[in-house]
Amino acid sequence: MCVALPGIVEEINEDTAVVSFSGNKVNALTGLIPVKVGDRVLVHAGCIMQVISQTEAEEIEMLFNELSEAAG
Amino acid sequence: MKDLEEIKKYLKEYDGPEMNIMEVCGSHTEAVAKNGIPGMLSKKIHLLSGPGCPVCVTPSAYIDKLISLSEDEKNVIVTFGDLLRVPGSELSLNDVKGMGRRVEMVYSPLDIITLSKKEPERTFIFAAVGFETTTPVYALLLEKLIREGVRNVKLLTALKTMPEVIAYLMDNDAPIDAFLAPGHVSTVTGYGIFKPLATRYGIPFGVAGFKGEELLIALYGIVKNRGNGVVKNYYPSVVTEKGNEKAEEVIDRYFIKTDAVWRGMGNVPHSGRMIRDEFKDFDAGSEGLTEDKKKNKACSCDKVLMGKMKPADCPLYGKVCNPLNPQGACMVSQEGSCFSYYVNKRTD
């Protein structure tokens, strides 16, 4: 039930934003985090939960580096 | 720098002490199975599915209350969908929908506001079930209802929180050596919330994302930290130490911490949330829904949720209990441990 999907903010209205999921556009509530057009965001149950700070590739690279340093 | 092949090799060839790693997120249960992770692990690493599916841990009294509210033809029950097939003490919401009562499925709280404005003469009762990830969504809904003067929407809440149930498992001899910590719960709470638990029980917590690669990286980190009371964040693109503080604020504005009954496990102190007294007009009667009847007395959901029994070891599993005829909540939801084991033919 805690599933959340990444999308791109395309338009901002009063307390909602239009978020595109590979072209499918959905209205989502914005009250939990400030967003701007172009942000990659995580949406859960019709609500923007977080702005995604790194691309997937950047995150994986960072984790591999951290594991090498921390866990050997 | 490590690479994925090195990590896969380590996890497959691991020959250290046996290790039970519990995931407490239903979406992880689903992702673990979909990515074939169990088959990529050494026989000494066991994955256990804990009480991470909010629908699965909602007691029968809660479903019965929704069913009783649906008897009034002025009421419309609204739910996110996962809840439709969950059995109460006798019937499910799907059963009463089949009997002609109004039960609607929505994808967003915005849908409820639209529905409620179209039919102002009816009361829309939202089945507000969930963990820390979904609670701020209900809080935002309340905020919007108040701001827009909508008075014909109420919430029937069954909201749960993670740290307390994790402590409950550890204090009740659940055989757990580490936790694969929930990624999206942590987006809201921050990974710092698990630090006191890691220290108290001397076991590692690894916050993970939901893709195969992310899960393998987290499992590798967790196994490497066996026996250490540490919390590691393997999902840094959306999880920080403090989480989404605005979400925590909005939760606290509308909800207060309470005890909560978890299906099959009973009352877990301080593991729930309810609407604050000043907003009680929006509550459809969530207090006192503690009764938890089993549809089938031999159902072992309680042991499965605590990691004390694998789904396939339940005497009902795959015989009288299957996704078409679920006897317990773990077989109902797509994120339930038994459902996931059944549809993915897991035998681990």
Short mmCIF file of C-alpha atoms in Angstrom, two decimals:
data_model
loop_
_atom_site.label_atom_id
_atom_site.label_comp_id
_atom_site.label_asym_id
_atom_site.label_seq_id
_atom_site.Cartn_x
_atom_site.Cartn_y
_atom_site.Cartn_z
CA MET A 1 0.00 0.00 0.00
CA CYS A 2 2.98 2.30 0.46
CA VAL A 3 3.81 2.07 -3.21
CA ALA A 4 4.90 5.41 -4.71
CA LEU A 5 5.80 6.29 -8.28
CA PRO A 6 8.21 8.85 -9.77
CA GLY A 7 6.86 11.49 -12.13
CA ILE A 8 7.69 14.97 -13.47
CA VAL A 9 5.89 18.15 -12.37
CA GLU A 10 4.44 19.86 -15.45
CA GLU A 11 2.16 22.52 -14.02
CA ILE A 12 1.42 23.98 -10.60
CA ASN A 13 -2.02 25.16 -9.49
CA GLU A 14 -3.31 26.34 -6.10
CA ASP A 15 -2.69 23.27 -3.94
CA THR A 16 -2.21 20.67 -6.66
CA ALA A 17 0.23 19.97 -9.47
CA VAL A 18 -0.08 18.16 -12.77
CA VAL A 19 2.44 15.30 -12.65
CA SER A 20 3.34 13.33 -15.74
CA PHE A 21 4.04 9.61 -15.44
CA SER A 22 5.54 8.72 -18.82
CA GLY A 23 2.94 10.94 -20.47
CA ASN A 24 -0.03 10.02 -18.24
CA LYS A 25 -1.01 13.23 -16.49
CA VAL A 26 -2.42 13.15 -12.99
CA ASN A 27 -3.40 15.84 -10.48
CA ALA A 28 -1.56 15.45 -7.18
CA LEU A 29 -1.68 17.37 -3.90
CA THR A 30 1.36 19.54 -3.21
CA GLY A 31 0.96 20.38 0.49
CA LEU A 32 3.83 18.25 1.81
CA ILE A 33 6.79 19.68 -0.07
CA PRO A 34 7.53 22.76 -2.19
CA VAL A 35 7.81 21.82 -5.86
CA LYS A 36 8.51 23.60 -9.13
CA VAL A 37 7.88 22.75 -12.76
CA GLY A 38 10.41 20.19 -13.98
CA ASP A 39 11.01 18.56 -10.57
CA ARG A 40 11.17 14.76 -10.44
CA VAL A 41 8.86 13.81 -7.61
CA LEU A 42 7.62 10.74 -5.77
CA VAL A 43 3.82 10.45 -5.69
CA HIS A 44 1.88 8.26 -3.25
CA ALA A 45 -1.92 8.03 -3.13
CA GLY A 46 -2.42 11.22 -5.12
CA CYS A 47 0.02 13.25 -3.09
CA ILE A 48 3.60 14.44 -3.76
CA MET A 49 5.73 12.99 -0.96
CA GLN A 50 9.23 14.07 -1.90
CA VAL A 51 11.37 15.65 -4.59
CA ILE A 52 13.78 13.03 -5.94
CA SER A 53 17.27 14.35 -5.35
CA GLN A 54 19.34 12.06 -7.60
CA THR A 55 18.85 10.06 -10.75
CA GLU A 56 18.67 6.31 -10.27
CA ALA A 57 22.12 5.87 -11.83
CA GLU A 58 23.66 8.49 -9.52
CA GLU A 59 22.10 6.84 -6.49
CA ILE A 60 23.36 3.36 -7.39
CA GLU A 61 26.88 4.70 -8.04
CA MET A 62 26.87 6.49 -4.68
CA LEU A 63 25.73 3.34 -2.90
CA PHE A 64 28.41 1.17 -4.52
CA ASN A 65 31.04 3.68 -3.42
CA GLU A 66 29.66 3.81 0.10
CA LEU A 67 29.55 0.02 0.38
CA SER A 68 33.18 -0.21 -0.71
CA GLU A 69 34.22 2.27 1.96
CA ALA A 70 31.93 1.17 4.80
CA ALA A 71 31.47 -2.54 4.42
CA GLY A 72 34.63 -3.62 2.61
CA MET B 1 33.99 0.54 -5.93
CA LYS B 2 31.87 -2.60 -5.73
CA ASP B 3 29.78 -3.77 -8.62
CA LEU B 4 26.52 -5.65 -8.74
CA GLU B 5 28.10 -8.95 -9.80
CA GLU B 6 30.37 -8.88 -6.75
CA ILE B 7 27.36 -8.20 -4.51
CA LYS B 8 25.30 -11.01 -6.08
CA LYS B 9 28.21 -13.44 -5.67
CA TYR B 10 28.63 -12.49 -2.00
CA LEU B 11 24.92 -12.93 -1.23
CA LYS B 12 24.72 -16.27 -3.05
CA GLU B 13 27.89 -17.70 -1.51
CA TYR B 14 27.44 -16.29 2.01
CA ASP B 15 28.41 -19.02 4.48
CA GLY B 16 28.40 -17.12 7.79
CA PRO B 17 25.90 -17.56 10.63
CA GLU B 18 22.24 -18.02 9.60
CA MET B 19 20.50 -14.69 9.19
CA ASN B 20 16.78 -13.82 9.30
CA ILE B 21 16.06 -10.50 7.64
CA MET B 22 12.51 -9.18 7.98
CA GLU B 23 10.92 -6.73 5.58
CA VAL B 24 8.16 -4.66 7.17
CA CYS B 25 6.79 -3.12 4.02
CA GLY B 26 4.24 -4.89 1.84
CA SER B 27 5.65 -3.18 -1.25
CA HIS B 28 9.03 -4.71 -0.38
CA THR B 29 7.38 -8.14 -0.04
CA GLU B 30 6.01 -7.72 -3.55
CA ALA B 31 9.26 -6.29 -4.96
CA VAL B 32 11.38 -9.05 -3.39
CA ALA B 33 9.24 -11.71 -5.08
CA LYS B 34 8.94 -9.93 -8.44
CA ASN B 35 12.70 -9.52 -8.69
CA GLY B 36 13.40 -13.14 -7.78
CA ILE B 37 15.53 -12.07 -4.81
CA PRO B 38 15.00 -15.20 -2.63
CA GLY B 39 16.61 -17.38 -5.33
CA MET B 40 19.64 -15.09 -5.42
CA LEU B 41 20.47 -15.60 -1.75
CA SER B 42 22.50 -18.22 0.09
CA LYS B 43 20.48 -20.82 2.02
CA LYS B 44 21.79 -19.14 5.16
CA ILE B 45 19.97 -15.86 4.45
CA HIS B 46 16.24 -16.01 5.10
CA LEU B 47 13.75 -13.29 4.19
CA LEU B 48 10.73 -13.00 6.46
CA SER B 49 7.65 -10.94 5.61
CA GLY B 50 6.49 -8.98 8.63
CA PRO B 51 3.43 -6.88 9.44
CA GLY B 52 4.09 -4.43 6.62
CA CYS B 53 0.80 -4.56 4.78
CA PRO B 54 -1.61 -2.14 6.50
CA VAL B 55 -4.64 -3.85 5.02
CA CYS B 56 -3.48 -7.23 6.37
CA VAL B 57 -3.15 -5.95 9.93
CA THR B 58 -6.52 -4.18 10.07
CA PRO B 59 -8.72 -6.04 12.61
CA SER B 60 -12.05 -7.59 11.64
CA ALA B 61 -14.01 -5.07 13.76
CA TYR B 62 -12.86 -2.29 11.45
CA ILE B 63 -14.23 -4.03 8.34
CA ASP B 64 -17.43 -4.88 10.24
CA LYS B 65 -17.85 -1.20 11.13
CA LEU B 66 -17.51 -0.14 7.47
CA ILE B 67 -20.05 -2.80 6.54
CA SER B 68 -22.44 -1.59 9.21
CA LEU B 69 -22.03 2.02 8.00
CA SER B 70 -22.81 0.87 4.46
CA GLU B 71 -26.26 -0.30 5.65
CA ASP B 72 -27.43 3.34 5.74
CA GLU B 73 -28.30 4.18 2.16
CA LYS B 74 -27.23 7.79 2.68
CA ASN B 75 -23.66 6.57 3.23
CA VAL B 76 -21.09 5.82 0.55
CA ILE B 77 -17.97 3.87 1.59
CA VAL B 78 -14.84 5.04 -0.22
CA THR B 79 -11.58 3.11 -0.26
CA PHE B 80 -8.22 2.89 -2.05
CA GLY B 81 -9.06 -0.59 -3.26
CA ASP B 82 -6.74 -2.92 -1.37
CA LEU B 83 -9.38 -3.20 1.33
CA LEU B 84 -12.28 -4.46 -0.79
CA ARG B 85 -11.62 -8.18 -0.37
CA VAL B 86 -10.45 -8.20 3.25
CA PRO B 87 -12.83 -10.34 5.31
CA GLY B 88 -14.49 -8.90 8.40
CA SER B 89 -15.90 -11.39 10.86
CA GLU B 90 -18.26 -12.61 8.13
CA LEU B 91 -18.35 -10.40 5.06
CA SER B 92 -16.04 -8.19 3.00
CA LEU B 93 -16.77 -4.80 1.40
CA ASN B 94 -16.87 -6.58 -1.95
CA ASP B 95 -19.63 -8.85 -0.61
CA VAL B 96 -21.80 -5.93 0.44
CA LYS B 97 -21.07 -4.09 -2.81
CA GLY B 98 -22.47 -7.17 -4.56
CA MET B 99 -25.57 -6.76 -2.36
CA GLY B 100 -26.12 -3.31 -3.88
CA ARG B 101 -24.57 -1.07 -1.22
CA ARG B 102 -22.49 1.91 -2.30
CA VAL B 103 -18.75 1.15 -2.11
CA GLU B 104 -16.51 3.27 -4.35
CA MET B 105 -12.82 2.90 -5.14
CA VAL B 106 -10.61 5.97 -5.56
CA TYR B 107 -6.97 6.66 -6.42
CA SER B 108 -6.60 10.03 -4.74
CA PRO B 109 -8.24 12.06 -1.96
CA LEU B 110 -9.05 14.61 -4.66
CA ASP B 111 -11.51 12.05 -6.09
CA ILE B 112 -13.43 11.97 -2.80
CA ILE B 113 -13.86 15.72 -2.80
CA THR B 114 -15.21 15.57 -6.36
CA LEU B 115 -17.60 12.75 -5.42
CA SER B 116 -18.81 14.49 -2.27
CA LYS B 117 -19.56 17.75 -4.11
CA LYS B 118 -21.62 15.89 -6.73
CA GLU B 119 -23.86 14.30 -4.10
CA PRO B 120 -24.06 16.70 -1.13
CA GLU B 121 -27.03 14.78 0.32
CA ARG B 122 -24.84 11.73 1.00
CA THR B 123 -22.05 11.14 3.50
CA PHE B 124 -18.82 9.77 2.04
CA ILE B 125 -16.91 7.59 4.51
CA PHE B 126 -13.28 7.17 3.60
CA ALA B 127 -11.60 3.99 4.85
CA ALA B 128 -8.40 5.65 6.03
CA VAL B 129 -6.01 2.73 6.46
CA GLY B 130 -2.24 3.00 6.33
CA PHE B 131 1.18 3.59 7.83
CA GLU B 132 3.26 6.75 8.09
CA THR B 133 3.42 7.03 4.28
CA THR B 134 -0.33 7.44 3.82
CA THR B 135 -1.25 9.28 7.05
CA PRO B 136 -0.10 12.70 5.73
CA VAL B 137 -2.34 12.17 2.69
CA TYR B 138 -5.34 11.83 5.02
CA ALA B 139 -4.16 14.89 6.94
CA LEU B 140 -4.01 16.93 3.72
CA LEU B 141 -7.49 15.69 2.86
CA LEU B 142 -8.80 16.95 6.22
CA GLU B 143 -7.08 20.28 5.64
CA LYS B 144 -8.71 20.60 2.21
CA LEU B 145 -12.15 19.57 3.51
CA ILE B 146 -11.97 22.25 6.21
CA ARG B 147 -10.67 24.92 3.83
CA GLU B 148 -13.35 24.21 1.21
CA GLY B 149 -16.15 23.82 3.76
CA VAL B 150 -16.93 20.24 2.72
CA ARG B 151 -18.90 18.60 5.55
CA ASN B 152 -20.15 15.37 4.01
CA VAL B 153 -16.85 13.45 4.14
CA LYS B 154 -15.77 11.50 7.21
CA LEU B 155 -12.82 9.20 7.87
CA LEU B 156 -12.91 5.81 9.53
CA THR B 157 -9.29 5.46 10.57
CA ALA B 158 -7.03 2.44 11.11
CA LEU B 159 -3.66 4.16 11.07
CA LYS B 160 -0.53 2.41 12.28
CA THR B 161 3.06 3.35 13.03
CA MET B 162 6.16 1.23 12.45
CA PRO B 163 8.66 1.72 15.30
CA GLU B 164 6.28 0.43 17.98
CA VAL B 165 5.38 -2.75 16.12
CA ILE B 166 9.04 -3.44 15.40
CA ALA B 167 9.74 -3.16 19.14
CA TYR B 168 6.73 -5.43 19.79
CA LEU B 169 8.15 -8.09 17.47
CA MET B 170 11.58 -7.95 19.09
CA ASP B 171 10.10 -8.02 22.61
CA ASN B 172 7.99 -11.06 21.71
CA ASP B 173 10.77 -13.33 20.54
CA ALA B 174 10.38 -12.86 16.81
CA PRO B 175 13.45 -14.57 15.30
CA ILE B 176 14.88 -11.51 13.57
CA ASP B 177 18.55 -10.59 13.02
CA ALA B 178 17.98 -7.49 10.87
CA PHE B 179 15.32 -5.36 9.23
CA LEU B 180 14.99 -4.31 5.63
CA ALA B 181 13.47 -0.99 6.64
CA PRO B 182 10.55 0.46 4.68
CA GLY B 183 11.58 2.96 1.99
CA HIS B 184 8.48 5.09 1.68
CA VAL B 185 7.61 5.12 5.39
CA SER B 186 11.16 6.43 5.85
CA THR B 187 10.56 9.12 3.22
CA VAL B 188 8.12 10.63 5.72
CA THR B 189 9.67 9.68 9.08
CA GLY B 190 13.35 9.84 8.13
CA TYR B 191 15.71 6.91 8.72
CA GLY B 192 16.65 8.39 12.11
CA ILE B 193 13.45 6.92 13.53
CA PHE B 194 15.03 3.45 13.48
CA LYS B 195 18.21 4.43 15.33
CA PRO B 196 16.88 3.86 18.89
CA LEU B 197 15.62 0.41 17.81
CA ALA B 198 18.91 -0.55 16.17
CA THR B 199 20.76 0.46 19.34
CA ARG B 200 18.31 -1.21 21.74
CA TYR B 201 18.28 -4.56 19.95
CA GLY B 202 21.82 -4.50 18.52
CA ILE B 203 20.68 -5.32 14.99
CA PRO B 204 21.12 -3.55 11.65
CA PHE B 205 18.39 -1.69 9.77
CA GLY B 206 18.86 -1.00 6.06
CA VAL B 207 16.41 1.41 4.40
CA ALA B 208 15.87 0.19 0.86
CA GLY B 209 14.29 1.23 -2.42
CA PHE B 210 12.11 -1.10 -4.45
CA LYS B 211 14.10 -2.04 -7.55
CA GLY B 212 16.04 -5.31 -7.73
CA GLU B 213 19.41 -3.56 -7.71
CA GLU B 214 18.44 -1.38 -4.72
CA LEU B 215 17.21 -4.41 -2.77
CA LEU B 216 20.40 -6.40 -3.44
CA ILE B 217 22.60 -3.49 -2.39
CA ALA B 218 20.62 -3.06 0.84
CA LEU B 219 20.70 -6.79 1.63
CA TYR B 220 24.46 -6.85 1.07
CA GLY B 221 24.92 -3.91 3.44
CA ILE B 222 22.64 -5.51 6.02
CA VAL B 223 24.43 -8.88 5.94
CA LYS B 224 27.80 -7.14 6.22
CA ASN B 225 26.53 -5.32 9.32
CA ARG B 226 25.21 -8.44 11.06
CA GLY B 227 25.26 -7.98 14.83
CA ASN B 228 25.74 -4.20 14.64
CA GLY B 229 23.09 -1.82 15.93
CA VAL B 230 23.30 0.55 12.97
CA VAL B 231 20.90 2.18 10.52
CA LYS B 232 22.04 2.57 6.92
CA ASN B 233 20.23 4.51 4.23
CA TYR B 234 20.33 2.71 0.88
CA TYR B 235 17.59 4.90 -0.63
CA PRO B 236 19.17 8.38 -0.43
CA SER B 237 17.39 9.83 -3.47
CA VAL B 238 14.20 10.25 -1.39
CA VAL B 239 15.10 9.32 2.21
CA THR B 240 16.95 11.61 4.60
CA GLU B 241 17.71 11.28 8.31
CA LYS B 242 14.88 13.61 9.35
CA GLY B 243 12.39 12.78 6.58
CA ASN B 244 9.64 15.09 5.43
CA GLU B 245 9.17 17.43 8.38
CA LYS B 246 6.21 19.19 6.76
CA ALA B 247 4.44 15.82 6.53
CA GLU B 248 5.13 15.13 10.21
CA GLU B 249 3.76 18.59 11.07
CA VAL B 250 0.53 18.12 9.17
CA ILE B 251 0.08 14.64 10.71
CA ASP B 252 0.48 16.08 14.22
CA ARG B 253 -1.99 18.86 13.47
CA TYR B 254 -4.85 16.43 12.79
CA PHE B 255 -3.90 13.14 14.49
CA ILE B 256 -2.89 11.99 17.93
CA LYS B 257 -0.94 8.84 18.88
CA THR B 258 -3.03 6.03 20.38
CA ASP B 259 -2.85 2.31 21.01
CA ALA B 260 -3.84 0.14 18.05
CA VAL B 261 -4.98 -3.42 17.47
CA TRP B 262 -3.07 -5.32 14.79
CA ARG B 263 -4.85 -8.28 13.22
CA GLY B 264 -3.57 -11.50 14.73
CA MET B 265 -1.25 -9.69 17.13
CA GLY B 266 -3.58 -7.81 19.46
CA ASN B 267 -3.04 -4.42 21.04
CA VAL B 268 0.33 -2.78 20.43
CA PRO B 269 0.70 0.28 22.68
CA HIS B 270 1.17 3.67 20.95
CA SER B 271 1.27 2.05 17.50
CA GLY B 272 -1.68 3.92 16.05
CA ARG B 273 -3.12 7.32 15.31
CA MET B 274 -6.61 8.81 15.57
CA ILE B 275 -8.20 12.11 14.61
CA ARG B 276 -7.73 14.74 17.33
CA ASP B 277 -10.78 15.67 19.44
CA GLU B 278 -11.08 19.12 17.85
CA PHE B 279 -11.66 17.50 14.44
CA LYS B 280 -13.89 14.63 15.67
CA ASP B 281 -16.75 15.80 13.42
CA PHE B 282 -14.74 14.20 10.63
CA ASP B 283 -14.46 10.84 12.42
CA ALA B 284 -16.97 8.15 11.44
CA GLY B 285 -16.55 6.21 14.71
CA SER B 286 -13.00 4.87 14.72
CA GLU B 287 -12.66 4.34 18.46
CA GLY B 288 -13.09 0.95 20.09
CA LEU B 289 -12.77 -1.16 16.93
CA THR B 290 -10.65 -3.75 18.70
CA GLU B 291 -12.39 -7.05 18.12
CA ASP B 292 -10.38 -9.35 15.89
CA LYS B 293 -12.22 -12.54 14.91
CA LYS B 294 -10.56 -15.20 12.79
CA LYS B 295 -12.60 -16.45 9.84
CA ASN B 296 -10.87 -19.82 10.23
CA LYS B 297 -9.48 -20.84 13.62
CA ALA B 298 -6.53 -22.66 12.05
CA CYS B 299 -5.38 -19.48 10.25
CA SER B 300 -1.75 -18.74 11.15
CA CYS B 301 -1.56 -15.12 9.95
CA ASP B 302 -0.46 -14.06 13.44
CA LYS B 303 2.61 -16.34 13.38
CA VAL B 304 3.38 -15.41 9.76
CA LEU B 305 3.23 -11.67 10.53
CA MET B 306 5.66 -12.14 13.42
CA GLY B 307 8.15 -14.13 11.36
CA LYS B 308 7.51 -17.25 13.44
CA MET B 309 6.05 -19.26 10.55
CA LYS B 310 6.66 -19.27 6.81
CA PRO B 311 3.42 -19.00 4.77
CA ALA B 312 3.92 -22.44 3.21
CA ASP B 313 4.10 -24.04 6.68
CA CYS B 314 0.57 -22.91 7.60
CA PRO B 315 -1.77 -25.95 7.51
CA LEU B 316 -4.33 -23.99 5.45
CA TYR B 317 -1.89 -22.54 2.87
CA GLY B 318 -2.64 -23.60 -0.68
CA LYS B 319 -5.31 -26.03 0.52
CA VAL B 320 -8.41 -24.22 1.80
CA CYS B 321 -6.61 -20.88 1.76
CA ASN B 322 -5.72 -19.36 -1.61
CA PRO B 323 -6.22 -15.97 -3.30
CA LEU B 324 -9.69 -16.99 -4.54
CA ASN B 325 -10.76 -18.17 -1.11
CA PRO B 326 -8.62 -16.33 1.45
CA GLN B 327 -9.03 -17.46 5.06
CA GLY B 328 -6.86 -14.72 6.51
CA ALA B 329 -5.76 -11.23 5.60
CA CYS B 330 -2.23 -12.27 4.54
CA MET B 331 -3.79 -14.10 1.57
CA VAL B 332 -6.05 -11.21 0.56
CA SER B 333 -3.90 -8.25 -0.32
CA GLN B 334 -1.40 -8.35 -3.17
CA GLU B 335 1.11 -7.23 -0.57
CA GLY B 336 0.19 -9.94 1.93
CA SER B 337 2.94 -12.45 2.69
CA CYS B 338 0.82 -15.50 1.88
CA PHE B 339 -0.60 -13.98 -1.32
CA SER B 340 2.89 -13.07 -2.49
CA TYR B 341 4.26 -16.55 -1.70
CA TYR B 342 1.30 -18.19 -3.45
CA VAL B 343 1.27 -16.23 -6.71
CA ASN B 344 5.05 -16.28 -7.01
CA LYS B 345 5.26 -19.99 -6.06
CA ARG B 346 7.79 -19.16 -3.32
CA THR B 347 8.92 -22.09 -1.23
CA ASP B 348 11.73 -20.40 0.75
#
